[in-house]
JSON list of C-alpha atoms in Angstrom, two decimals:
[
{"chain": "A", "resi": 1, "resn": "MET", "atom": "CA", "xyz": [75.59, 190.01, 11.09]},
{"chain": "A", "resi": 2, "resn": "LYS", "atom": "CA", "xyz": [77.11, 189.41, 7.68]},
{"chain": "A", "resi": 3, "resn": "PRO", "atom": "CA", "xyz": [74.65, 188.74, 4.84]},
{"chain": "A", "resi": 4, "resn": "SER", "atom": "CA", "xyz": [74.45, 185.18, 3.58]},
{"chain": "A", "resi": 5, "resn": "PRO", "atom": "CA", "xyz": [75.98, 184.45, 0.18]},
{"chain": "A", "resi": 6, "resn": "PRO", "atom": "CA", "xyz": [73.45, 184.44, -2.65]},
{"chain": "A", "resi": 7, "resn": "SER", "atom": "CA", "xyz": [71.82, 181.13, -3.51]},
{"chain": "A", "resi": 8, "resn": "PRO", "atom": "CA", "xyz": [73.83, 179.36, -6.22]},
{"chain": "A", "resi": 9, "resn": "MET", "atom": "CA", "xyz": [70.75, 177.91, -7.99]},
{"chain": "A", "resi": 10, "resn": "THR", "atom": "CA", "xyz": [73.04, 175.24, -9.34]},
{"chain": "A", "resi": 11, "resn": "ASN", "atom": "CA", "xyz": [74.38, 171.85, -8.34]},
{"chain": "A", "resi": 12, "resn": "HIS", "atom": "CA", "xyz": [78.09, 171.50, -7.76]},
{"chain": "A", "resi": 13, "resn": "LEU", "atom": "CA", "xyz": [78.38, 167.89, -8.95]},
{"chain": "A", "resi": 14, "resn": "ILE", "atom": "CA", "xyz": [76.70, 168.63, -12.29]},
{"chain": "A", "resi": 15, "resn": "ASP", "atom": "CA", "xyz": [78.82, 171.75, -12.68]},
{"chain": "A", "resi": 16, "resn": "LYS", "atom": "CA", "xyz": [81.97, 169.62, -12.40]},
{"chain": "A", "resi": 17, "resn": "LEU", "atom": "CA", "xyz": [81.14, 167.78, -15.64]},
{"chain": "A", "resi": 18, "resn": "PRO", "atom": "CA", "xyz": [82.74, 168.88, -18.93]},
{"chain": "A", "resi": 19, "resn": "GLN", "atom": "CA", "xyz": [80.52, 171.26, -20.90]},
{"chain": "A", "resi": 20, "resn": "GLN", "atom": "CA", "xyz": [79.29, 168.76, -23.49]},
{"chain": "A", "resi": 21, "resn": "GLU", "atom": "CA", "xyz": [78.55, 166.04, -20.95]},
{"chain": "A", "resi": 22, "resn": "ARG", "atom": "CA", "xyz": [76.89, 168.56, -18.65]},
{"chain": "A", "resi": 23, "resn": "ALA", "atom": "CA", "xyz": [74.58, 169.71, -21.45]},
{"chain": "A", "resi": 24, "resn": "SER", "atom": "CA", "xyz": [73.64, 166.11, -22.27]},
{"chain": "A", "resi": 25, "resn": "PHE", "atom": "CA", "xyz": [73.05, 165.32, -18.60]},
{"chain": "A", "resi": 26, "resn": "LEU", "atom": "CA", "xyz": [70.91, 168.41, -18.01]},
{"chain": "A", "resi": 27, "resn": "ALA", "atom": "CA", "xyz": [68.80, 167.62, -21.09]},
{"chain": "A", "resi": 28, "resn": "ASP", "atom": "CA", "xyz": [67.57, 164.48, -19.33]},
{"chain": "A", "resi": 29, "resn": "CYS", "atom": "CA", "xyz": [66.85, 166.25, -16.03]},
{"chain": "A", "resi": 30, "resn": "GLN", "atom": "CA", "xyz": [63.46, 167.57, -14.97]},
{"chain": "A", "resi": 31, "resn": "ALA", "atom": "CA", "xyz": [63.23, 170.79, -12.97]},
{"chain": "A", "resi": 32, "resn": "ILE", "atom": "CA", "xyz": [61.02, 170.35, -9.90]},
{"chain": "A", "resi": 33, "resn": "ASP", "atom": "CA", "xyz": [60.23, 172.12, -6.64]},
{"chain": "A", "resi": 34, "resn": "LEU", "atom": "CA", "xyz": [60.75, 170.12, -3.45]},
{"chain": "A", "resi": 35, "resn": "VAL", "atom": "CA", "xyz": [58.12, 170.73, -0.75]},
{"chain": "A", "resi": 36, "resn": "PHE", "atom": "CA", "xyz": [58.99, 171.01, 2.94]},
{"chain": "A", "resi": 37, "resn": "GLY", "atom": "CA", "xyz": [58.14, 167.78, 4.75]},
{"chain": "A", "resi": 38, "resn": "GLU", "atom": "CA", "xyz": [57.93, 165.76, 1.54]},
{"chain": "A", "resi": 39, "resn": "VAL", "atom": "CA", "xyz": [59.13, 162.15, 1.84]},
{"chain": "A", "resi": 40, "resn": "ILE", "atom": "CA", "xyz": [61.12, 161.32, -1.27]},
{"chain": "A", "resi": 41, "resn": "THR", "atom": "CA", "xyz": [62.00, 157.74, -0.35]},
{"chain": "A", "resi": 42, "resn": "GLU", "atom": "CA", "xyz": [61.03, 155.57, 2.59]},
{"chain": "A", "resi": 43, "resn": "HIS", "atom": "CA", "xyz": [63.54, 153.48, 4.50]},
{"chain": "A", "resi": 44, "resn": "GLY", "atom": "CA", "xyz": [64.06, 150.39, 2.37]},
{"chain": "A", "resi": 45, "resn": "GLY", "atom": "CA", "xyz": [62.04, 151.90, -0.46]},
{"chain": "A", "resi": 46, "resn": "ARG", "atom": "CA", "xyz": [62.90, 151.76, -4.14]},
{"chain": "A", "resi": 47, "resn": "ILE", "atom": "CA", "xyz": [64.92, 154.64, -5.58]},
{"chain": "A", "resi": 48, "resn": "SER", "atom": "CA", "xyz": [63.04, 155.60, -8.74]},
{"chain": "A", "resi": 49, "resn": "HIS", "atom": "CA", "xyz": [64.87, 158.90, -9.36]},
{"chain": "A", "resi": 50, "resn": "VAL", "atom": "CA", "xyz": [68.08, 160.68, -8.48]},
{"chain": "A", "resi": 51, "resn": "HIS", "atom": "CA", "xyz": [67.72, 164.20, -7.14]},
{"chain": "A", "resi": 52, "resn": "PHE", "atom": "CA", "xyz": [70.20, 167.06, -7.44]},
{"chain": "A", "resi": 53, "resn": "PRO", "atom": "CA", "xyz": [69.15, 169.91, -5.11]},
{"chain": "A", "resi": 54, "resn": "LEU", "atom": "CA", "xyz": [69.71, 173.45, -6.36]},
{"chain": "A", "resi": 55, "resn": "ASP", "atom": "CA", "xyz": [68.33, 175.70, -3.64]},
{"chain": "A", "resi": 56, "resn": "SER", "atom": "CA", "xyz": [66.85, 173.03, -1.40]},
{"chain": "A", "resi": 57, "resn": "PHE", "atom": "CA", "xyz": [68.12, 170.33, 0.95]},
{"chain": "A", "resi": 58, "resn": "ILE", "atom": "CA", "xyz": [67.15, 166.87, 2.10]},
{"chain": "A", "resi": 59, "resn": "SER", "atom": "CA", "xyz": [67.74, 165.04, 5.36]},
{"chain": "A", "resi": 60, "resn": "GLN", "atom": "CA", "xyz": [68.61, 161.35, 5.27]},
{"chain": "A", "resi": 61, "resn": "ILE", "atom": "CA", "xyz": [67.31, 159.73, 8.43]},
{"chain": "A", "resi": 62, "resn": "ALA", "atom": "CA", "xyz": [68.12, 156.32, 9.87]},
{"chain": "A", "resi": 63, "resn": "ASN", "atom": "CA", "xyz": [65.11, 154.54, 11.36]},
{"chain": "A", "resi": 64, "resn": "LEU", "atom": "CA", "xyz": [65.36, 151.80, 13.94]},
{"chain": "A", "resi": 65, "resn": "SER", "atom": "CA", "xyz": [62.31, 150.12, 15.45]},
{"chain": "A", "resi": 66, "resn": "SER", "atom": "CA", "xyz": [60.02, 153.14, 15.79]},
{"chain": "A", "resi": 67, "resn": "ASP", "atom": "CA", "xyz": [59.57, 156.79, 14.82]},
{"chain": "A", "resi": 68, "resn": "ARG", "atom": "CA", "xyz": [61.06, 157.70, 18.19]},
{"chain": "A", "resi": 69, "resn": "GLU", "atom": "CA", "xyz": [64.34, 156.04, 17.23]},
{"chain": "A", "resi": 70, "resn": "GLN", "atom": "CA", "xyz": [65.47, 158.26, 14.39]},
{"chain": "A", "resi": 71, "resn": "LEU", "atom": "CA", "xyz": [68.74, 160.01, 13.70]},
{"chain": "A", "resi": 72, "resn": "GLU", "atom": "CA", "xyz": [69.81, 162.17, 10.81]},
{"chain": "A", "resi": 73, "resn": "VAL", "atom": "CA", "xyz": [72.93, 160.60, 9.32]},
{"chain": "A", "resi": 74, "resn": "ALA", "atom": "CA", "xyz": [73.42, 162.79, 6.26]},
{"chain": "A", "resi": 75, "resn": "MET", "atom": "CA", "xyz": [72.21, 165.99, 4.62]},
{"chain": "A", "resi": 76, "resn": "VAL", "atom": "CA", "xyz": [72.15, 166.70, 0.90]},
{"chain": "A", "resi": 77, "resn": "GLY", "atom": "CA", "xyz": [72.07, 170.16, -0.66]},
{"chain": "A", "resi": 78, "resn": "SER", "atom": "CA", "xyz": [73.49, 171.76, -3.78]},
{"chain": "A", "resi": 79, "resn": "GLU", "atom": "CA", "xyz": [76.85, 170.10, -3.07]},
{"chain": "A", "resi": 80, "resn": "GLY", "atom": "CA", "xyz": [75.57, 166.57, -3.70]},
{"chain": "A", "resi": 81, "resn": "MET", "atom": "CA", "xyz": [72.87, 164.19, -4.86]},
{"chain": "A", "resi": 82, "resn": "LEU", "atom": "CA", "xyz": [70.18, 161.96, -3.41]},
{"chain": "A", "resi": 83, "resn": "GLY", "atom": "CA", "xyz": [70.26, 158.39, -4.73]},
{"chain": "A", "resi": 84, "resn": "ALA", "atom": "CA", "xyz": [73.91, 157.49, -4.18]},
{"chain": "A", "resi": 85, "resn": "PRO", "atom": "CA", "xyz": [73.19, 153.72, -3.89]},
{"chain": "A", "resi": 86, "resn": "LEU", "atom": "CA", "xyz": [72.46, 153.75, -7.63]},
{"chain": "A", "resi": 87, "resn": "ILE", "atom": "CA", "xyz": [76.15, 154.40, -8.21]},
{"chain": "A", "resi": 88, "resn": "LEU", "atom": "CA", "xyz": [76.73, 150.91, -6.79]},
{"chain": "A", "resi": 89, "resn": "GLY", "atom": "CA", "xyz": [73.92, 149.38, -8.84]},
{"chain": "A", "resi": 90, "resn": "VAL", "atom": "CA", "xyz": [71.53, 149.19, -5.86]},
{"chain": "A", "resi": 91, "resn": "ASP", "atom": "CA", "xyz": [68.06, 150.76, -6.14]},
{"chain": "A", "resi": 92, "resn": "GLU", "atom": "CA", "xyz": [67.05, 150.43, -2.47]},
{"chain": "A", "resi": 93, "resn": "SER", "atom": "CA", "xyz": [67.25, 153.39, -0.09]},
{"chain": "A", "resi": 94, "resn": "PRO", "atom": "CA", "xyz": [68.96, 152.67, 3.24]},
{"chain": "A", "resi": 95, "resn": "TRP", "atom": "CA", "xyz": [67.38, 155.79, 4.78]},
{"chain": "A", "resi": 96, "resn": "LEU", "atom": "CA", "xyz": [64.23, 157.86, 4.95]},
{"chain": "A", "resi": 97, "resn": "ALA", "atom": "CA", "xyz": [64.76, 160.91, 2.70]},
{"chain": "A", "resi": 98, "resn": "LEU", "atom": "CA", "xyz": [62.84, 163.92, 4.01]},
{"chain": "A", "resi": 99, "resn": "VAL", "atom": "CA", "xyz": [62.81, 167.43, 2.50]},
{"chain": "A", "resi": 100, "resn": "GLN", "atom": "CA", "xyz": [63.90, 169.94, 5.16]},
{"chain": "A", "resi": 101, "resn": "GLY", "atom": "CA", "xyz": [64.57, 172.90, 2.87]},
{"chain": "A", "resi": 102, "resn": "ALA", "atom": "CA", "xyz": [61.97, 173.56, 0.19]},
{"chain": "A", "resi": 103, "resn": "GLY", "atom": "CA", "xyz": [63.09, 174.81, -3.19]},
{"chain": "A", "resi": 104, "resn": "PRO", "atom": "CA", "xyz": [64.15, 173.87, -6.72]},
{"chain": "A", "resi": 105, "resn": "ALA", "atom": "CA", "xyz": [65.96, 170.68, -7.64]},
{"chain": "A", "resi": 106, "resn": "LEU", "atom": "CA", "xyz": [66.73, 168.58, -10.70]},
{"chain": "A", "resi": 107, "resn": "ARG", "atom": "CA", "xyz": [65.40, 165.05, -11.01]},
{"chain": "A", "resi": 108, "resn": "MET", "atom": "CA", "xyz": [66.34, 162.21, -13.36]},
{"chain": "A", "resi": 109, "resn": "PRO", "atom": "CA", "xyz": [64.82, 158.71, -13.65]},
{"chain": "A", "resi": 110, "resn": "ALA", "atom": "CA", "xyz": [67.09, 156.02, -12.22]},
{"chain": "A", "resi": 111, "resn": "VAL", "atom": "CA", "xyz": [67.16, 154.12, -15.52]},
{"chain": "A", "resi": 112, "resn": "VAL", "atom": "CA", "xyz": [68.30, 157.21, -17.45]},
{"chain": "A", "resi": 113, "resn": "PHE", "atom": "CA", "xyz": [70.87, 157.98, -14.76]},
{"chain": "A", "resi": 114, "resn": "GLY", "atom": "CA", "xyz": [72.22, 154.44, -15.17]},
{"chain": "A", "resi": 115, "resn": "ARG", "atom": "CA", "xyz": [72.72, 155.00, -18.90]},
{"chain": "A", "resi": 116, "resn": "HIS", "atom": "CA", "xyz": [74.64, 158.23, -18.31]},
{"chain": "A", "resi": 117, "resn": "LEU", "atom": "CA", "xyz": [76.76, 156.49, -15.70]},
{"chain": "A", "resi": 118, "resn": "ALA", "atom": "CA", "xyz": [77.59, 153.62, -18.05]},
{"chain": "A", "resi": 119, "resn": "GLN", "atom": "CA", "xyz": [78.52, 155.96, -20.92]},
{"chain": "A", "resi": 120, "resn": "SER", "atom": "CA", "xyz": [80.61, 158.51, -19.04]},
{"chain": "A", "resi": 121, "resn": "PRO", "atom": "CA", "xyz": [83.88, 157.57, -17.31]},
{"chain": "A", "resi": 122, "resn": "THR", "atom": "CA", "xyz": [84.10, 161.19, -16.13]},
{"chain": "A", "resi": 123, "resn": "LEU", "atom": "CA", "xyz": [80.72, 160.95, -14.37]},
{"chain": "A", "resi": 124, "resn": "GLN", "atom": "CA", "xyz": [81.70, 157.60, -12.88]},
{"chain": "A", "resi": 125, "resn": "SER", "atom": "CA", "xyz": [84.93, 159.00, -11.47]},
{"chain": "A", "resi": 126, "resn": "LEU", "atom": "CA", "xyz": [83.23, 162.09, -10.04]},
{"chain": "A", "resi": 127, "resn": "LEU", "atom": "CA", "xyz": [80.43, 160.17, -8.36]},
{"chain": "A", "resi": 128, "resn": "LYS", "atom": "CA", "xyz": [82.76, 157.51, -6.98]},
{"chain": "A", "resi": 129, "resn": "ARG", "atom": "CA", "xyz": [84.68, 160.30, -5.28]},
{"chain": "A", "resi": 130, "resn": "TYR", "atom": "CA", "xyz": [81.41, 161.75, -4.00]},
{"chain": "A", "resi": 131, "resn": "LEU", "atom": "CA", "xyz": [80.45, 158.33, -2.68]},
{"chain": "A", "resi": 132, "resn": "TYR", "atom": "CA", "xyz": [83.75, 158.19, -0.79]},
{"chain": "A", "resi": 133, "resn": "VAL", "atom": "CA", "xyz": [82.96, 161.56, 0.79]},
{"chain": "A", "resi": 134, "resn": "VAL", "atom": "CA", "xyz": [79.51, 160.30, 1.87]},
{"chain": "A", "resi": 135, "resn": "MET", "atom": "CA", "xyz": [81.01, 157.15, 3.39]},
{"chain": "A", "resi": 136, "resn": "HIS", "atom": "CA", "xyz": [83.55, 159.21, 5.30]},
{"chain": "A", "resi": 137, "resn": "GLN", "atom": "CA", "xyz": [80.88, 161.58, 6.59]},
{"chain": "A", "resi": 138, "resn": "LEU", "atom": "CA", "xyz": [78.66, 158.70, 7.72]},
{"chain": "A", "resi": 139, "resn": "SER", "atom": "CA", "xyz": [81.48, 157.21, 9.77]},
{"chain": "A", "resi": 140, "resn": "ARG", "atom": "CA", "xyz": [82.20, 160.61, 11.29]},
{"chain": "A", "resi": 141, "resn": "VAL", "atom": "CA", "xyz": [78.53, 161.11, 12.23]},
{"chain": "A", "resi": 142, "resn": "ALA", "atom": "CA", "xyz": [78.64, 157.83, 14.16]},
{"chain": "A", "resi": 143, "resn": "ALA", "atom": "CA", "xyz": [81.76, 158.85, 16.07]},
{"chain": "A", "resi": 144, "resn": "CYS", "atom": "CA", "xyz": [80.58, 162.44, 16.58]},
{"chain": "A", "resi": 145, "resn": "THR", "atom": "CA", "xyz": [77.25, 161.28, 18.02]},
{"chain": "A", "resi": 146, "resn": "HIS", "atom": "CA", "xyz": [79.04, 159.06, 20.52]},
{"chain": "A", "resi": 147, "resn": "PHE", "atom": "CA", "xyz": [81.93, 161.26, 21.62]},
{"chain": "A", "resi": 148, "resn": "HIS", "atom": "CA", "xyz": [81.05, 164.94, 21.19]},
{"chain": "A", "resi": 149, "resn": "GLN", "atom": "CA", "xyz": [78.94, 167.18, 23.42]},
{"chain": "A", "resi": 150, "resn": "VAL", "atom": "CA", "xyz": [75.46, 168.25, 22.35]},
{"chain": "A", "resi": 151, "resn": "GLU", "atom": "CA", "xyz": [76.37, 171.96, 22.19]},
{"chain": "A", "resi": 152, "resn": "ALA", "atom": "CA", "xyz": [79.21, 171.33, 19.72]},
{"chain": "A", "resi": 153, "resn": "ARG", "atom": "CA", "xyz": [77.06, 168.95, 17.67]},
{"chain": "A", "resi": 154, "resn": "LEU", "atom": "CA", "xyz": [74.23, 171.48, 17.54]},
{"chain": "A", "resi": 155, "resn": "ALA", "atom": "CA", "xyz": [76.63, 174.16, 16.33]},
{"chain": "A", "resi": 156, "resn": "ARG", "atom": "CA", "xyz": [77.88, 171.80, 13.62]},
{"chain": "A", "resi": 157, "resn": "TRP", "atom": "CA", "xyz": [74.35, 170.92, 12.53]},
{"chain": "A", "resi": 158, "resn": "LEU", "atom": "CA", "xyz": [73.29, 174.58, 12.35]},
{"chain": "A", "resi": 159, "resn": "LEU", "atom": "CA", "xyz": [76.32, 175.35, 10.18]},
{"chain": "A", "resi": 160, "resn": "MET", "atom": "CA", "xyz": [75.52, 172.44, 7.87]},
{"chain": "A", "resi": 161, "resn": "THR", "atom": "CA", "xyz": [71.93, 173.63, 7.57]},
{"chain": "A", "resi": 162, "resn": "GLN", "atom": "CA", "xyz": [72.98, 177.23, 6.98]},
{"chain": "A", "resi": 163, "resn": "ASP", "atom": "CA", "xyz": [75.32, 176.15, 4.18]},
{"chain": "A", "resi": 164, "resn": "ARG", "atom": "CA", "xyz": [72.50, 174.38, 2.36]},
{"chain": "A", "resi": 165, "resn": "ALA", "atom": "CA", "xyz": [69.72, 176.85, 3.16]},
{"chain": "A", "resi": 166, "resn": "HIS", "atom": "CA", "xyz": [71.93, 179.76, 1.94]},
{"chain": "A", "resi": 167, "resn": "SER", "atom": "CA", "xyz": [70.44, 181.87, 4.71]},
{"chain": "A", "resi": 168, "resn": "ASP", "atom": "CA", "xyz": [71.23, 183.03, 8.25]},
{"chain": "A", "resi": 169, "resn": "GLU", "atom": "CA", "xyz": [67.58, 182.50, 9.22]},
{"chain": "A", "resi": 170, "resn": "LEU", "atom": "CA", "xyz": [66.46, 178.95, 9.97]},
{"chain": "A", "resi": 171, "resn": "HIS", "atom": "CA", "xyz": [63.16, 177.57, 11.24]},
{"chain": "A", "resi": 172, "resn": "LEU", "atom": "CA", "xyz": [63.86, 174.57, 13.47]},
{"chain": "A", "resi": 173, "resn": "THR", "atom": "CA", "xyz": [61.87, 173.46, 16.51]},
{"chain": "A", "resi": 174, "resn": "HIS", "atom": "CA", "xyz": [63.47, 171.87, 19.57]},
{"chain": "A", "resi": 175, "resn": "GLU", "atom": "CA", "xyz": [61.53, 168.67, 18.86]},
{"chain": "A", "resi": 176, "resn": "PHE", "atom": "CA", "xyz": [62.95, 168.44, 15.36]},
{"chain": "A", "resi": 177, "resn": "LEU", "atom": "CA", "xyz": [66.50, 169.22, 16.47]},
{"chain": "A", "resi": 178, "resn": "ALA", "atom": "CA", "xyz": [66.25, 166.60, 19.20]},
{"chain": "A", "resi": 179, "resn": "MET", "atom": "CA", "xyz": [65.20, 164.00, 16.63]},
{"chain": "A", "resi": 180, "resn": "MET", "atom": "CA", "xyz": [67.95, 164.99, 14.21]},
{"chain": "A", "resi": 181, "resn": "LEU", "atom": "CA", "xyz": [70.68, 164.80, 16.85]},
{"chain": "A", "resi": 182, "resn": "GLY", "atom": "CA", "xyz": [69.26, 161.79, 18.69]},
{"chain": "A", "resi": 183, "resn": "VAL", "atom": "CA", "xyz": [69.06, 163.50, 22.11]},
{"chain": "A", "resi": 184, "resn": "ARG", "atom": "CA", "xyz": [66.35, 164.56, 24.55]},
{"chain": "A", "resi": 185, "resn": "ARG", "atom": "CA", "xyz": [64.54, 167.85, 23.98]},
{"chain": "A", "resi": 186, "resn": "ALA", "atom": "CA", "xyz": [65.94, 169.17, 27.27]},
{"chain": "A", "resi": 187, "resn": "GLY", "atom": "CA", "xyz": [69.47, 168.65, 25.95]},
{"chain": "A", "resi": 188, "resn": "ILE", "atom": "CA", "xyz": [68.71, 170.73, 22.85]},
{"chain": "A", "resi": 189, "resn": "THR", "atom": "CA", "xyz": [67.19, 173.48, 25.02]},
{"chain": "A", "resi": 190, "resn": "LEU", "atom": "CA", "xyz": [70.33, 173.73, 27.15]},
{"chain": "A", "resi": 191, "resn": "ALA", "atom": "CA", "xyz": [72.65, 173.65, 24.13]},
{"chain": "A", "resi": 192, "resn": "ALA", "atom": "CA", "xyz": [70.64, 176.34, 22.30]},
{"chain": "A", "resi": 193, "resn": "MET", "atom": "CA", "xyz": [70.63, 178.53, 25.42]},
{"chain": "A", "resi": 194, "resn": "ALA", "atom": "CA", "xyz": [74.41, 178.16, 25.70]},
{"chain": "A", "resi": 195, "resn": "LEU", "atom": "CA", "xyz": [74.94, 179.22, 22.08]},
{"chain": "A", "resi": 196, "resn": "GLN", "atom": "CA", "xyz": [72.52, 182.11, 22.52]},
{"chain": "A", "resi": 197, "resn": "SER", "atom": "CA", "xyz": [74.23, 183.30, 25.72]},
{"chain": "A", "resi": 198, "resn": "ARG", "atom": "CA", "xyz": [77.47, 183.52, 23.70]},
{"chain": "A", "resi": 199, "resn": "ARG", "atom": "CA", "xyz": [75.60, 185.64, 21.13]},
{"chain": "A", "resi": 200, "resn": "LEU", "atom": "CA", "xyz": [76.27, 183.14, 18.37]},
{"chain": "A", "resi": 201, "resn": "ILE", "atom": "CA", "xyz": [72.59, 182.60, 17.58]},
{"chain": "A", "resi": 202, "resn": "ARG", "atom": "CA", "xyz": [69.21, 184.11, 18.40]},
{"chain": "A", "resi": 203, "resn": "TYR", "atom": "CA", "xyz": [66.47, 181.60, 19.08]},
{"chain": "A", "resi": 204, "resn": "GLN", "atom": "CA", "xyz": [62.76, 182.20, 19.58]},
{"chain": "A", "resi": 205, "resn": "ARG", "atom": "CA", "xyz": [59.79, 179.89, 18.97]},
{"chain": "A", "resi": 206, "resn": "GLY", "atom": "CA", "xyz": [61.58, 177.74, 16.44]},
{"chain": "A", "resi": 207, "resn": "ASP", "atom": "CA", "xyz": [63.19, 180.62, 14.56]},
{"chain": "A", "resi": 208, "resn": "ILE", "atom": "CA", "xyz": [66.99, 180.57, 14.69]},
{"chain": "A", "resi": 209, "resn": "VAL", "atom": "CA", "xyz": [69.16, 183.38, 13.38]},
{"chain": "A", "resi": 210, "resn": "VAL", "atom": "CA", "xyz": [72.90, 182.82, 13.03]},
{"chain": "A", "resi": 211, "resn": "LEU", "atom": "CA", "xyz": [74.51, 185.97, 14.43]},
{"chain": "A", "resi": 212, "resn": "ASP", "atom": "CA", "xyz": [78.18, 184.99, 14.45]},
{"chain": "A", "resi": 213, "resn": "ARG", "atom": "CA", "xyz": [79.16, 182.32, 11.94]},
{"chain": "A", "resi": 214, "resn": "THR", "atom": "CA", "xyz": [82.86, 182.47, 12.82]},
{"chain": "A", "resi": 215, "resn": "GLY", "atom": "CA", "xyz": [82.05, 182.00, 16.49]},
{"chain": "A", "resi": 216, "resn": "LEU", "atom": "CA", "xyz": [79.68, 179.16, 15.67]},
{"chain": "A", "resi": 217, "resn": "ILE", "atom": "CA", "xyz": [82.46, 177.39, 13.76]},
{"chain": "A", "resi": 218, "resn": "GLU", "atom": "CA", "xyz": [84.73, 177.76, 16.79]},
{"chain": "A", "resi": 219, "resn": "ALA", "atom": "CA", "xyz": [81.96, 176.37, 19.02]},
{"chain": "A", "resi": 220, "resn": "SER", "atom": "CA", "xyz": [81.35, 173.36, 16.79]},
{"chain": "A", "resi": 221, "resn": "CYS", "atom": "CA", "xyz": [83.31, 170.16, 16.98]},
{"chain": "A", "resi": 222, "resn": "GLY", "atom": "CA", "xyz": [86.11, 169.68, 14.44]},
{"chain": "A", "resi": 223, "resn": "CYS", "atom": "CA", "xyz": [83.86, 167.45, 12.36]},
{"chain": "A", "resi": 224, "resn": "TYR", "atom": "CA", "xyz": [82.36, 170.42, 10.49]},
{"chain": "A", "resi": 225, "resn": "ALA", "atom": "CA", "xyz": [85.69, 171.76, 9.27]},
{"chain": "A", "resi": 226, "resn": "SER", "atom": "CA", "xyz": [86.91, 168.24, 8.53]},
{"chain": "A", "resi": 227, "resn": "ASP", "atom": "CA", "xyz": [83.87, 167.46, 6.35]},
{"chain": "A", "resi": 228, "resn": "ARG", "atom": "CA", "xyz": [84.28, 170.66, 4.35]},
{"chain": "A", "resi": 229, "resn": "SER", "atom": "CA", "xyz": [88.00, 170.07, 3.91]},
{"chain": "A", "resi": 230, "resn": "LEU", "atom": "CA", "xyz": [87.42, 166.50, 2.74]},
{"chain": "A", "resi": 231, "resn": "TYR", "atom": "CA", "xyz": [84.80, 167.56, 0.19]},
{"chain": "A", "resi": 232, "resn": "CYS", "atom": "CA", "xyz": [87.04, 170.28, -1.20]},
{"chain": "A", "resi": 233, "resn": "ARG", "atom": "CA", "xyz": [90.05, 167.97, -1.43]},
{"chain": "A", "resi": 234, "resn": "VAL", "atom": "CA", "xyz": [88.29, 164.95, -2.94]},
{"chain": "A", "resi": 235, "resn": "ILE", "atom": "CA", "xyz": [85.68, 166.59, -5.17]},
{"chain": "A", "resi": 236, "resn": "ASN", "atom": "CA", "xyz": [87.34, 169.83, -6.18]},
{"chain": "A", "resi": 237, "resn": "GLY", "atom": "CA", "xyz": [90.84, 168.39, -6.21]},
{"chain": "A", "resi": 238, "resn": "GLY", "atom": "CA", "xyz": [89.94, 165.09, -7.87]},
{"chain": "A", "resi": 239, "resn": "GLY", "atom": "CA", "xyz": [90.76, 166.30, -11.38]},
{"chain": "A", "resi": 240, "resn": "LYS", "atom": "CA", "xyz": [94.18, 167.52, -10.30]},
{"chain": "A", "resi": 241, "resn": "ALA", "atom": "CA", "xyz": [94.90, 164.20, -8.65]},
{"chain": "A", "resi": 242, "resn": "ARG", "atom": "CA", "xyz": [94.00, 162.33, -11.84]},
{"chain": "A", "resi": 243, "resn": "ASP", "atom": "CA", "xyz": [96.23, 164.62, -13.87]},
{"chain": "A", "resi": 244, "resn": "ARG", "atom": "CA", "xyz": [99.14, 163.94, -11.53]},
{"chain": "A", "resi": 245, "resn": "LEU", "atom": "CA", "xyz": [98.59, 160.19, -11.83]},
{"chain": "A", "resi": 246, "resn": "ALA", "atom": "CA", "xyz": [98.35, 160.44, -15.60]},
{"chain": "A", "resi": 247, "resn": "ARG", "atom": "CA", "xyz": [101.58, 162.44, -15.82]},
{"chain": "A", "resi": 248, "resn": "SER", "atom": "CA", "xyz": [103.26, 159.94, -13.51]},
{"chain": "A", "resi": 249, "resn": "GLY", "atom": "CA", "xyz": [102.13, 157.06, -15.70]},
{"chain": "A", "resi": 250, "resn": "GLU", "atom": "CA", "xyz": [103.34, 158.78, -18.85]},
{"chain": "A", "resi": 251, "resn": "ALA", "atom": "CA", "xyz": [106.73, 159.44, -17.27]},
{"chain": "A", "resi": 252, "resn": "SER", "atom": "CA", "xyz": [107.06, 155.80, -16.22]},
{"chain": "A", "resi": 253, "resn": "ALA", "atom": "CA", "xyz": [106.16, 154.65, -19.71]},
{"chain": "A", "resi": 254, "resn": "GLU", "atom": "CA", "xyz": [108.83, 156.88, -21.25]},
{"chain": "A", "resi": 255, "resn": "LYS", "atom": "CA", "xyz": [111.49, 155.54, -18.87]},
{"chain": "A", "resi": 256, "resn": "SER", "atom": "CA", "xyz": [110.59, 151.96, -19.69]}
]
């Protein structure tokens, strides 16, 4: 088993800001520790703060008519932020936000975040691209839940969790996994047994150890690789795309 990469203790979105803007942004952030099981926002609740996980992660869960009708639709770790509706000027949370990975995070009041957003075209551009990624991932979750087998979806979810937990060792009960994937507990049991029989994971009493990450990627549906590729292209490649557009506009202006 290969060792997990060290925890970054940073947030990728904040790191993408130019140095001066990043320093100003961080000056208005408060360092906090998220607690496992903590509810940050209720479904339909007011978003009072934005959260930028460092070495923690948060599940965003869609609620229907009861606690039995829940499905995780998104997960936020050090690659993103919690409070994306604020980018659109909306302070209401469409999901229940539940801490699944305890650890440090940065928090900023929604009002202060709004001021930074209004004053920084760079921040606006970055977070609009991030919002596009979130929208794309939400649509893929809906299709994945409908079309893909439980075993492949479980592999994908374990990989997503491993990425954000920065560890090969995960503590996840069958009951929790069933709720996150929107399937019966028996379905999770069979899927976990199948992955274990292929020596991709080791599972015992809620403790899961990823033994073969490469094999787990091969066992997952293509949604995992697609999500990672999209994030890399849109977030990491966004600056290059803007530069190309700027150069194109300058060239057109010279010709005219």
